[in-house]
Coordinates of N, CA and C and ligand atoms in Angstrom, one line a residue:
X1 N 29.6 -61.6 -29.2 CA 28.6 -60.7 -29.8 C 27.9 -61.3 -31.0
X2 N 26.6 -61.2 -31.0 CA 25.8 -61.8 -32.1 C 25.7 -60.8 -33.2
X3 N 25.7 -61.3 -34.4 CA 25.4 -60.4 -35.5 C 23.9 -60.5 -35.8
X4 N 23.4 -59.4 -36.3 CA 21.9 -59.3 -36.6 C 21.7 -59.1 -38.0
X5 N 20.6 -59.6 -38.5 CA 20.3 -59.6 -39.9 C 19.8 -58.2 -40.3
X6 N 20.2 -57.8 -41.5 CA 19.8 -56.5 -42.0 C 19.6 -56.8 -43.5
X7 N 18.3 -56.7 -44.0 CA 18.0 -57.1 -45.3 C 17.7 -55.8 -46.2
X8 N 18.5 -55.6 -47.2 CA 18.2 -54.5 -48.1 C 18.2 -55.0 -49.5
X9 N 17.1 -54.7 -50.2 CA 16.9 -55.1 -51.6 C 17.0 -56.6 -51.7
X10 N 16.5 -57.3 -50.7 CA 16.6 -58.8 -50.7 C 17.9 -59.4 -50.3
X11 N 18.9 -58.5 -50.1 CA 20.2 -59.0 -49.7 C 20.4 -59.0 -48.2
X12 N 20.7 -60.2 -47.7 CA 20.9 -60.3 -46.2 C 22.3 -60.0 -45.8
X13 N 22.5 -59.0 -45.0 CA 23.8 -58.8 -44.5 C 23.7 -58.7 -42.9
X14 N 24.8 -58.5 -42.3 CA 24.7 -58.5 -40.8 C 25.3 -57.2 -40.3
X15 N 25.0 -56.9 -39.0 CA 25.6 -55.8 -38.4 C 25.9 -56.2 -36.9
X16 N 26.8 -55.5 -36.3 CA 27.1 -55.8 -34.9 C 26.4 -54.8 -34.1
X17 N 25.5 -55.2 -33.2 CA 24.7 -54.3 -32.5 C 25.4 -53.6 -31.3
X18 N 25.0 -52.3 -31.1 CA 25.5 -51.6 -30.0 C 24.4 -51.5 -28.9
X19 N 24.2 -50.3 -28.4 CA 23.2 -50.1 -27.3 C 21.8 -49.9 -27.9
X20 N 20.9 -50.1 -27.1 CA 19.5 -49.9 -27.5 C 18.9 -48.7 -26.7
X21 N 18.6 -47.6 -27.3 CA 18.0 -46.5 -26.6 C 16.4 -46.6 -26.7
X22 N 15.8 -46.6 -25.6 CA 14.3 -46.8 -25.6 C 13.6 -45.6 -25.1
X23 N 12.4 -45.4 -25.5 CA 11.5 -44.3 -25.0 C 10.3 -44.9 -24.3
X24 N 10.1 -44.5 -23.0 CA 9.0 -45.0 -22.3 C 7.8 -44.0 -22.5
X25 N 6.6 -44.6 -22.4 CA 5.3 -43.7 -22.4 C 5.3 -42.8 -23.7
X26 N 5.5 -43.4 -24.8 CA 5.5 -42.6 -26.0 C 4.1 -42.6 -26.7
X27 N 3.2 -43.4 -26.1 CA 1.8 -43.4 -26.5 C 0.9 -43.1 -25.3
X28 N 0.1 -42.1 -25.4 CA -0.7 -41.7 -24.3 C -1.6 -42.9 -23.7
X29 N -2.2 -43.7 -24.6 CA -3.1 -44.8 -24.1 C -2.3 -45.8 -23.3
X30 N -1.0 -46.0 -23.7 CA -0.2 -47.0 -22.9 C 0.2 -46.3 -21.5
X31 N 0.6 -45.1 -21.5 CA 0.9 -44.4 -20.2 C -0.3 -44.6 -19.3
X32 N -1.5 -44.4 -19.8 CA -2.7 -44.4 -19.0 C -3.0 -45.8 -18.5
X33 N -2.8 -46.9 -19.3 CA -3.1 -48.2 -18.9 C -2.2 -48.6 -17.7
X34 N -1.0 -48.0 -17.6 CA -0.2 -48.3 -16.4 C -0.2 -47.3 -15.3
X35 N -1.3 -46.4 -15.4 CA -1.5 -45.3 -14.4 C -0.3 -44.4 -14.3
X36 N 0.4 -44.2 -15.4 CA 1.5 -43.3 -15.4 C 1.0 -41.9 -16.0
X37 N 1.6 -40.8 -15.6 CA 1.2 -39.6 -16.2 C 1.8 -39.5 -17.7
X38 N 1.1 -38.8 -18.5 CA 1.6 -38.6 -19.9 C 2.7 -37.6 -19.8
X39 N 3.9 -38.0 -20.3 CA 5.1 -37.1 -20.1 C 5.1 -35.9 -21.0
X40 N 5.7 -34.9 -20.6 CA 5.8 -33.7 -21.4 C 7.1 -33.7 -22.3
X41 N 8.1 -34.6 -21.9 CA 9.3 -34.8 -22.6 C 9.5 -36.3 -22.7
X42 N 10.2 -36.8 -23.7 CA 10.5 -38.2 -23.8 C 11.2 -38.8 -22.6
X43 N 10.7 -40.0 -22.1 CA 11.3 -40.7 -21.0 C 12.3 -41.7 -21.6
X44 N 13.6 -41.5 -21.4 CA 14.6 -42.4 -22.1 C 15.2 -43.4 -21.1
X45 N 15.5 -44.5 -21.6 CA 16.3 -45.5 -20.9 C 17.1 -46.3 -21.9
X46 N 18.1 -47.1 -21.4 CA 19.0 -47.8 -22.3 C 19.0 -49.3 -21.9
X47 N 19.0 -50.1 -22.9 CA 19.3 -51.5 -22.8 C 20.7 -51.8 -23.4
X48 N 21.5 -52.6 -22.7 CA 22.9 -52.8 -23.3 C 22.8 -53.9 -24.4
X49 N 23.8 -54.0 -25.2 CA 23.8 -55.0 -26.3 C 23.6 -56.4 -25.9
X50 N 23.9 -56.7 -24.6 CA 23.6 -58.0 -24.1 C 22.2 -58.3 -23.9
X51 N 21.3 -57.3 -24.0 CA 19.9 -57.5 -23.9 C 19.3 -58.0 -25.2
X52 N 20.1 -57.9 -26.3 CA 19.6 -58.3 -27.7 C 19.4 -59.8 -27.8
X53 N 18.4 -60.1 -28.5 CA 18.2 -61.5 -28.9 C 17.4 -61.5 -30.2
X54 N 17.5 -62.6 -31.0 CA 16.8 -62.7 -32.2 C 15.3 -63.0 -31.9
X55 N 14.4 -62.2 -32.5 CA 13.0 -62.4 -32.3 C 12.6 -63.7 -33.0
X56 N 13.2 -64.0 -34.1 CA 12.8 -65.2 -34.9 C 13.2 -66.5 -34.2
X57 N 14.1 -66.5 -33.2 CA 14.4 -67.6 -32.4 C 13.3 -67.7 -31.3
X58 N 13.1 -68.8 -30.6 CA 12.2 -68.7 -29.5 C 12.6 -67.6 -28.5
X59 N 11.7 -66.9 -28.0 CA 11.9 -65.8 -27.0 C 12.1 -66.4 -25.7
X60 N 13.3 -66.3 -25.1 CA 13.5 -66.9 -23.8 C 13.3 -65.9 -22.7
X61 N 12.4 -66.2 -21.8 CA 12.0 -65.2 -20.7 C 12.4 -65.8 -19.3
X62 N 12.8 -64.9 -18.4 CA 13.0 -65.4 -17.0 C 11.6 -65.8 -16.4
X63 N 11.6 -66.9 -15.6 CA 10.4 -67.3 -15.0 C 10.4 -67.3 -13.5
X64 N 11.5 -66.7 -12.9 CA 11.6 -66.7 -11.5 C 11.6 -65.3 -10.9
X65 N 11.2 -64.3 -11.7 CA 11.4 -62.9 -11.3 C 10.0 -62.2 -11.4
X66 N 8.9 -62.9 -11.3 CA 7.6 -62.3 -11.5 C 7.2 -62.2 -12.9
X67 N 6.1 -61.4 -13.2 CA 5.6 -61.4 -14.5 C 6.5 -60.7 -15.5
X68 N 6.5 -61.2 -16.7 CA 7.3 -60.7 -17.8 C 6.3 -60.2 -18.9
X69 N 6.3 -58.9 -19.2 CA 5.3 -58.3 -20.1 C 5.9 -58.1 -21.5
X70 N 5.1 -58.3 -22.5 CA 5.5 -57.9 -23.9 C 5.1 -56.4 -24.1
X71 N 6.0 -55.7 -24.8 CA 5.7 -54.3 -25.3 C 6.2 -54.4 -26.7
X72 N 5.3 -54.2 -27.7 CA 5.7 -54.3 -29.1 C 6.0 -53.0 -29.6
X73 N 7.2 -52.8 -30.3 CA 7.7 -51.5 -30.6 C 8.3 -51.5 -32.0
X74 N 8.1 -50.4 -32.7 CA 8.9 -50.2 -34.0 C 10.4 -49.9 -33.6
X75 N 11.3 -50.6 -34.3 CA 12.7 -50.5 -34.0 C 13.4 -49.8 -35.2
X76 N 14.3 -48.9 -34.8 CA 15.0 -48.2 -35.8 C 16.5 -48.5 -35.7
X77 N 17.1 -48.9 -36.8 CA 18.6 -49.2 -36.9 C 19.3 -48.0 -37.4
X78 N 20.3 -47.6 -36.6 CA 21.1 -46.4 -36.9 C 22.4 -46.8 -37.7
X79 N 22.7 -46.0 -38.8 CA 23.8 -46.4 -39.6 C 24.9 -45.4 -39.7
X80 N 24.7 -44.2 -39.1 CA 25.7 -43.1 -39.1 C 25.7 -42.5 -37.7
X81 N 26.8 -42.0 -37.2 CA 26.9 -41.3 -35.9 C 25.9 -40.1 -35.8
X82 N 25.2 -40.0 -34.7 CA 24.3 -38.8 -34.5 C 24.6 -38.2 -33.2
X83 N 25.0 -36.9 -33.2 CA 25.2 -36.2 -31.9 C 24.6 -34.8 -32.1
X84 N 23.7 -34.4 -31.2 CA 23.1 -33.1 -31.4 C 22.7 -32.9 -32.8
X85 N 22.0 -33.8 -33.4 CA 21.7 -33.8 -34.8 C 20.4 -33.0 -35.2
X86 N 20.2 -32.8 -36.5 CA 19.0 -32.1 -37.0 C 18.1 -33.3 -37.5
X87 N 16.8 -32.9 -37.8 CA 15.9 -33.9 -38.3 C 16.4 -34.5 -39.6
X88 N 16.9 -33.7 -40.6 CA 17.4 -34.3 -41.8 C 18.6 -35.2 -41.6
X89 N 19.5 -34.9 -40.7 CA 20.6 -35.8 -40.3 C 20.0 -37.1 -39.7
X90 N 19.0 -37.0 -38.9 CA 18.4 -38.2 -38.3 C 17.8 -39.0 -39.4
X91 N 17.1 -38.4 -40.3 CA 16.5 -39.2 -41.4 C 17.5 -39.9 -42.2
X92 N 18.6 -39.3 -42.5 CA 19.7 -39.9 -43.3 C 20.4 -41.0 -42.6
X93 N 20.4 -41.0 -41.3 CA 21.1 -42.0 -40.5 C 20.4 -43.4 -40.4
X94 N 19.1 -43.4 -40.7 CA 18.3 -44.6 -40.5 C 18.6 -45.6 -41.7
X95 N 19.1 -46.8 -41.3 CA 19.4 -47.8 -42.3 C 18.5 -49.0 -42.2
X96 N 17.6 -49.1 -41.2 CA 16.8 -50.2 -41.1 C 15.6 -50.0 -40.2
X97 N 14.5 -50.7 -40.4 CA 13.3 -50.6 -39.6 C 12.9 -52.1 -39.3
X98 N 12.5 -52.3 -38.1 CA 12.1 -53.6 -37.7 C 11.1 -53.6 -36.6
X99 N 10.8 -54.7 -36.0 CA 9.9 -54.8 -34.8 C 10.6 -55.5 -33.7
X100 N 10.3 -55.0 -32.5 CA 11.0 -55.6 -31.3 C 10.1 -55.7 -30.1
X101 N 10.5 -56.5 -29.2 CA 9.8 -56.6 -27.9 C 10.7 -55.9 -26.8
X102 N 10.1 -55.0 -26.1 CA 10.7 -54.4 -25.0 C 10.2 -55.2 -23.8
X103 N 10.9 -56.3 -23.6 CA 10.4 -57.2 -22.5 C 10.7 -56.5 -21.1
X104 N 9.7 -56.6 -20.3 CA 9.7 -55.9 -19.0 C 9.2 -56.8 -17.9
X105 N 10.1 -56.9 -16.9 CA 9.7 -57.7 -15.6 C 8.8 -56.7 -14.8
X106 N 7.5 -56.8 -15.1 CA 6.6 -55.8 -14.6 C 6.5 -55.7 -13.1
X107 N 6.5 -56.9 -12.4 CA 6.4 -56.8 -10.9 C 7.7 -56.2 -10.3
X108 N 8.8 -56.6 -10.9 CA 10.1 -56.0 -10.4 C 10.1 -54.5 -10.7
X109 N 9.7 -54.1 -11.9 CA 9.7 -52.7 -12.2 C 8.8 -51.9 -11.2
X110 N 7.6 -52.5 -10.9 CA 6.7 -51.8 -10.0 C 7.4 -51.6 -8.6
X111 N 8.1 -52.6 -8.2 CA 8.7 -52.6 -6.9 C 9.8 -51.5 -6.9
X112 N 10.6 -51.5 -8.0 CA 11.7 -50.5 -8.1 C 11.1 -49.1 -8.2
X113 N 10.0 -48.9 -9.0 CA 9.4 -47.6 -9.1 C 8.9 -47.1 -7.8
X114 N 8.3 -48.0 -7.0 CA 7.8 -47.6 -5.7 C 8.9 -47.1 -4.8
X115 N 10.1 -47.7 -5.0 CA 11.2 -47.2 -4.1 C 12.0 -46.1 -4.8
X116 N 11.5 -45.6 -5.9 CA 12.2 -44.6 -6.7 C 13.6 -45.0 -7.1
X117 N 13.8 -46.3 -7.4 CA 15.1 -46.8 -7.9 C 15.0 -47.0 -9.4
X118 N 16.2 -47.0 -10.0 CA 16.3 -47.2 -11.5 C 15.6 -48.5 -11.9
X119 N 15.2 -48.6 -13.2 CA 14.4 -49.7 -13.7 C 15.3 -50.8 -14.3
X120 N 16.6 -50.6 -14.4 CA 17.5 -51.4 -15.3 C 17.2 -52.9 -15.1
X121 N 17.1 -53.4 -13.9 CA 17.0 -54.8 -13.8 C 15.7 -55.3 -14.5
X122 N 14.7 -54.5 -14.5 CA 13.4 -54.9 -15.1 C 13.4 -54.8 -16.6
X123 N 14.3 -54.1 -17.2 CA 14.2 -53.7 -18.6 C 15.5 -54.1 -19.4
X124 N 16.6 -54.3 -18.7 CA 17.9 -54.4 -19.4 C 18.5 -55.7 -19.2
X125 N 17.8 -56.7 -18.6 CA 18.4 -58.0 -18.4 C 18.7 -58.7 -19.7
X126 N 19.6 -59.8 -19.6 CA 20.0 -60.5 -20.8 C 18.7 -61.0 -21.5
X127 N 18.7 -60.7 -22.8 CA 17.5 -61.2 -23.6 C 16.3 -60.4 -23.5
X128 N 16.4 -59.2 -22.9 CA 15.2 -58.3 -22.7 C 14.8 -57.6 -24.0
X129 N 15.5 -57.8 -25.1 CA 15.2 -57.1 -26.3 C 15.3 -57.9 -27.5
X130 N 14.3 -58.8 -27.7 CA 14.3 -59.6 -29.0 C 13.9 -58.7 -30.2
X131 N 14.7 -58.7 -31.2 CA 14.5 -57.8 -32.4 C 14.4 -58.6 -33.6
X132 N 13.5 -58.2 -34.6 CA 13.4 -58.9 -35.9 C 14.6 -58.5 -36.7
X133 N 14.7 -59.2 -37.9 CA 15.6 -58.7 -38.9 C 15.1 -57.3 -39.4
X134 N 16.1 -56.5 -39.8 CA 15.7 -55.1 -40.2 C 15.5 -55.1 -41.7
X135 N 14.5 -54.3 -42.1 CA 14.3 -54.1 -43.6 C 14.8 -52.7 -43.9
X136 N 15.0 -52.4 -45.1 CA 15.4 -51.0 -45.5 C 14.3 -50.1 -45.2
X137 N 14.6 -48.8 -44.8 CA 13.6 -47.9 -44.4 C 12.6 -47.6 -45.5
X138 N 13.1 -47.8 -46.8 CA 12.2 -47.5 -47.9 C 11.0 -48.5 -47.9
X139 N 11.1 -49.6 -47.2 CA 10.0 -50.5 -47.1 C 8.8 -49.9 -46.3
X140 N 9.1 -48.8 -45.6 CA 8.1 -48.1 -44.8 C 8.0 -46.7 -45.4
X141 N 6.8 -46.5 -45.9 CA 6.7 -45.2 -46.7 C 6.6 -44.0 -45.7
X142 N 6.0 -44.2 -44.5 CA 5.8 -43.1 -43.6 C 6.0 -43.7 -42.2
X143 N 7.1 -43.3 -41.5 CA 7.3 -43.8 -40.1 C 6.1 -43.6 -39.2
X144 N 5.3 -42.5 -39.5 CA 4.2 -42.1 -38.6 C 2.9 -42.7 -39.1
X145 N 2.9 -43.7 -39.9 CA 1.7 -44.3 -40.3 C 1.9 -45.8 -40.4
X146 N 2.4 -46.4 -39.4 CA 2.7 -47.9 -39.4 C 1.8 -48.6 -38.3
X147 N 1.2 -49.7 -38.7 CA 0.3 -50.4 -37.8 C 1.2 -51.4 -37.0
X148 N 1.2 -51.3 -35.7 CA 2.0 -52.2 -34.8 C 1.1 -53.2 -34.2
X149 N 1.3 -54.4 -34.5 CA 0.4 -55.5 -34.0 C 1.1 -56.6 -33.3
X150 N 0.5 -57.1 -32.3 CA 1.0 -58.3 -31.6 C -0.2 -59.3 -31.4
X151 N -0.1 -60.5 -31.9 CA -1.0 -61.6 -31.7 C -0.4 -62.5 -30.7
X152 N -1.1 -62.8 -29.6 CA -0.6 -63.8 -28.6 C -1.6 -65.0 -28.7
X153 N -1.0 -66.2 -29.0 CA -1.8 -67.4 -29.2 C -3.1 -67.1 -30.1
X154 N -2.8 -66.3 -31.2 CA -3.8 -66.1 -32.2 C -4.8 -64.9 -31.8
X155 N -4.6 -64.4 -30.7 CA -5.5 -63.3 -30.3 C -4.8 -61.9 -30.4
X156 N -5.5 -61.0 -31.0 CA -4.8 -59.6 -31.2 C -4.8 -58.9 -29.9
X157 N -3.6 -58.6 -29.4 CA -3.5 -58.0 -28.1 C -3.0 -56.5 -28.2
X158 N -2.2 -56.2 -29.2 CA -1.8 -54.9 -29.4 C -2.0 -54.5 -30.8
X159 N -2.6 -53.3 -31.0 CA -3.0 -52.9 -32.4 C -3.0 -51.4 -32.4
X160 N -1.8 -50.8 -32.5 CA -1.6 -49.4 -32.4 C -1.1 -48.8 -33.7
X161 N -1.2 -47.5 -33.9 CA -0.6 -46.9 -35.1 C 0.5 -45.9 -34.6
X162 N 1.6 -45.9 -35.3 CA 2.8 -45.1 -35.0 C 2.4 -43.6 -35.1
X163 N 1.3 -43.3 -35.8 CA 0.8 -41.9 -35.8 C 0.4 -41.3 -34.5
X164 N 0.2 -42.2 -33.5 CA -0.1 -41.8 -32.2 C 1.0 -41.6 -31.2
X165 N 2.3 -41.7 -31.8 CA 3.5 -41.4 -30.9 C 3.4 -40.0 -30.4
X166 N 3.7 -39.8 -29.2 CA 3.8 -38.4 -28.6 C 5.0 -37.7 -29.2
X167 N 6.1 -38.4 -29.3 CA 7.3 -37.8 -30.0 C 7.6 -38.7 -31.2
X168 N 7.3 -38.2 -32.4 CA 7.6 -39.0 -33.6 C 9.1 -39.4 -33.8
X169 N 9.3 -40.3 -34.7 CA 10.7 -40.9 -34.9 C 11.8 -39.8 -35.0
X170 N 11.6 -38.9 -36.0 CA 12.7 -38.0 -36.2 C 13.0 -37.0 -35.1
X171 N 12.0 -36.4 -34.5 CA 12.2 -35.5 -33.3 C 12.8 -36.4 -32.1
X172 N 12.4 -37.7 -32.1 CA 12.9 -38.5 -31.0 C 14.4 -38.7 -31.2
X173 N 14.8 -39.0 -32.4 CA 16.3 -39.2 -32.6 C 17.0 -37.9 -32.3
X174 N 16.5 -36.8 -32.7 CA 17.1 -35.5 -32.4 C 17.2 -35.3 -30.8
X175 N 16.1 -35.6 -30.1 CA 16.1 -35.5 -28.7 C 17.2 -36.4 -28.0
X176 N 17.1 -37.7 -28.5 CA 18.1 -38.7 -27.9 C 19.5 -38.2 -28.1
X177 N 19.8 -37.7 -29.3 CA 21.2 -37.4 -29.7 C 21.7 -36.2 -28.9
X178 N 20.9 -35.5 -28.2 CA 21.3 -34.4 -27.3 C 22.0 -35.0 -26.0
X179 N 21.6 -36.2 -25.7 CA 22.1 -36.8 -24.4 C 23.1 -37.9 -24.7
X180 N 22.8 -38.8 -25.7 CA 23.6 -40.0 -26.1 C 23.9 -39.9 -27.5
X181 N 25.2 -40.0 -27.8 CA 25.6 -40.1 -29.2 C 25.2 -41.5 -29.7
X182 N 24.4 -41.5 -30.8 CA 24.0 -42.7 -31.5 C 25.1 -43.1 -32.5
X183 N 25.5 -44.4 -32.4 CA 26.5 -44.9 -33.3 C 26.0 -46.0 -34.2
X184 N 26.7 -46.2 -35.4 CA 26.2 -47.3 -36.3 C 26.0 -48.6 -35.5
X185 N 24.9 -49.3 -35.7 CA 24.6 -50.5 -35.0 C 23.8 -50.3 -33.8
X186 N 23.6 -49.0 -33.3 CA 22.7 -48.8 -32.2 C 21.2 -48.9 -32.8
X187 N 20.3 -49.2 -31.8 CA 18.9 -49.4 -32.1 C 18.1 -48.5 -31.2
X188 N 17.1 -47.9 -31.8 CA 16.2 -47.1 -31.0 C 14.8 -47.8 -31.0
X189 N 14.3 -48.0 -29.8 CA 12.9 -48.5 -29.7 C 12.0 -47.3 -29.4
X190 N 10.9 -47.2 -30.2 CA 10.1 -46.0 -30.2 C 8.9 -46.0 -29.4
X191 N 8.8 -46.9 -28.4 CA 7.6 -46.9 -27.5 C 6.5 -47.9 -27.9
X192 N 5.8 -48.3 -26.9 CA 4.7 -49.3 -27.2 C 3.3 -48.7 -27.2
X193 N 2.5 -49.1 -28.1 CA 1.1 -48.7 -28.0 C 0.4 -49.5 -26.8
X194 N -0.8 -49.2 -26.5 CA -1.5 -49.9 -25.4 C -1.7 -51.4 -25.7
X195 N -2.1 -52.1 -24.6 CA -2.4 -53.5 -24.7 C -1.4 -54.5 -24.2
X196 N -0.4 -53.9 -23.5 CA 0.7 -54.8 -23.0 C 0.1 -55.8 -22.0
X197 N 0.8 -56.9 -21.8 CA 0.4 -57.9 -20.9 C 1.4 -59.0 -20.7
X198 N 1.2 -60.0 -19.8 CA 2.2 -61.0 -19.5 C 2.3 -62.0 -20.7
X199 N 3.5 -62.5 -20.9 CA 3.8 -63.7 -21.7 C 4.3 -64.8 -20.9
X200 N 4.1 -66.0 -21.4 CA 4.4 -67.2 -20.6 C 5.0 -68.2 -21.6
X201 N 5.9 -69.1 -21.1 CA 6.5 -70.2 -21.9 C 5.3 -71.0 -22.5
X202 N 5.5 -71.3 -23.8 CA 4.4 -72.0 -24.5 C 3.6 -71.1 -25.4
X203 N 3.6 -69.8 -25.2 CA 2.9 -68.9 -26.0 C 3.4 -68.8 -27.4
X204 N 2.5 -68.7 -28.4 CA 3.0 -68.3 -29.7 C 2.7 -66.8 -29.9
X205 N 3.6 -66.2 -30.6 CA 3.5 -64.7 -30.8 C 3.6 -64.5 -32.3
X206 N 2.9 -63.5 -32.8 CA 3.1 -63.0 -34.2 C 3.2 -61.4 -34.0
X207 N 4.2 -60.9 -34.6 CA 4.4 -59.4 -34.5 C 4.4 -58.9 -35.9
X208 N 3.7 -57.8 -36.1 CA 3.7 -57.2 -37.5 C 3.9 -55.7 -37.4
X209 N 4.6 -55.2 -38.4 CA 4.7 -53.8 -38.6 C 4.2 -53.5 -40.0
X210 N 2.9 -53.1 -40.1 CA 2.2 -53.0 -41.4 C 2.5 -54.2 -42.3
X211 N 2.8 -53.9 -43.5 CA 3.2 -55.0 -44.5 C 4.7 -55.2 -44.5
X212 N 5.5 -54.4 -43.8 CA 6.9 -54.4 -43.9 C 7.6 -55.5 -43.2
X213 N 7.1 -55.9 -42.0 CA 7.7 -56.9 -41.2 C 6.6 -57.8 -40.6
X214 N 6.8 -59.1 -40.6 CA 5.8 -60.0 -40.1 C 6.6 -61.2 -39.5
X215 N 6.7 -61.4 -38.2 CA 7.5 -62.4 -37.6 C 6.6 -63.3 -36.7
X216 N 6.7 -64.6 -36.8 CA 6.0 -65.5 -35.9 C 7.1 -66.2 -35.1
X217 N 6.9 -66.3 -33.8 CA 7.9 -66.9 -32.9 C 7.1 -67.5 -31.7
X218 N 7.9 -68.1 -30.8 CA 7.3 -68.7 -29.6 C 8.1 -68.3 -28.4
X219 N 7.5 -68.6 -27.2 CA 8.1 -68.2 -25.9 C 8.6 -69.5 -25.2
X220 N 9.8 -69.5 -24.7 CA 10.3 -70.6 -23.9 C 10.8 -70.0 -22.5
X221 N 11.0 -70.9 -21.6 CA 11.6 -70.4 -20.3 C 13.1 -70.3 -20.5
X222 N 13.7 -69.3 -19.9 CA 15.1 -69.1 -20.0 C 15.8 -70.1 -19.0
X223 N 16.8 -70.8 -19.5 CA 17.5 -71.8 -18.6 C 18.2 -71.1 -17.4
Ligands
ZN1 ZN1 8.7 -50.0 -24.0

């Protein structure tokens, strides 16, 4: 198991990651770009801890399974158990904020969706969740006013604001905790704004969460 960086007040510590709970279609514009209906309730799925990778290292993607898309998402690190929680409990449990890629094998996902099969292979494969180091939540004054940006080879591809989330961070944690107990070290991905597209080995990426997180990385082929 890899340890992940968690930086509070400039002090770098590590945590052992657990599961990653993700929400699909949490931005209306992204649902529309993939011709999906805008959901009335959060669409949840889980990536296992084996999907985690360090965003700061080169991002290793499969090259033999069709297109691999980037989805840039605000990531929340959980520090206290949450089960059927309230919004104040959810707020108290957040110990870190970062930025992550919800890597998606889009062709495979489309095939699975057509057959009404689960998406796991397309979303939960090894390395499917590169995550930045986490900063303290105080670095982010308002979870619902963060600019989420991805530059691919210097070109701005995703530029969304977390204020456009259909289910904001705290209600999302409350909703998730009704189904899945969140434990310290678990991560929640809060959905991607519009602009998703394929990445390829050799690409350079820059991911930003307002002024709180700024990571430059590159893409390589997975061995
Ligand atoms: Zn996503």
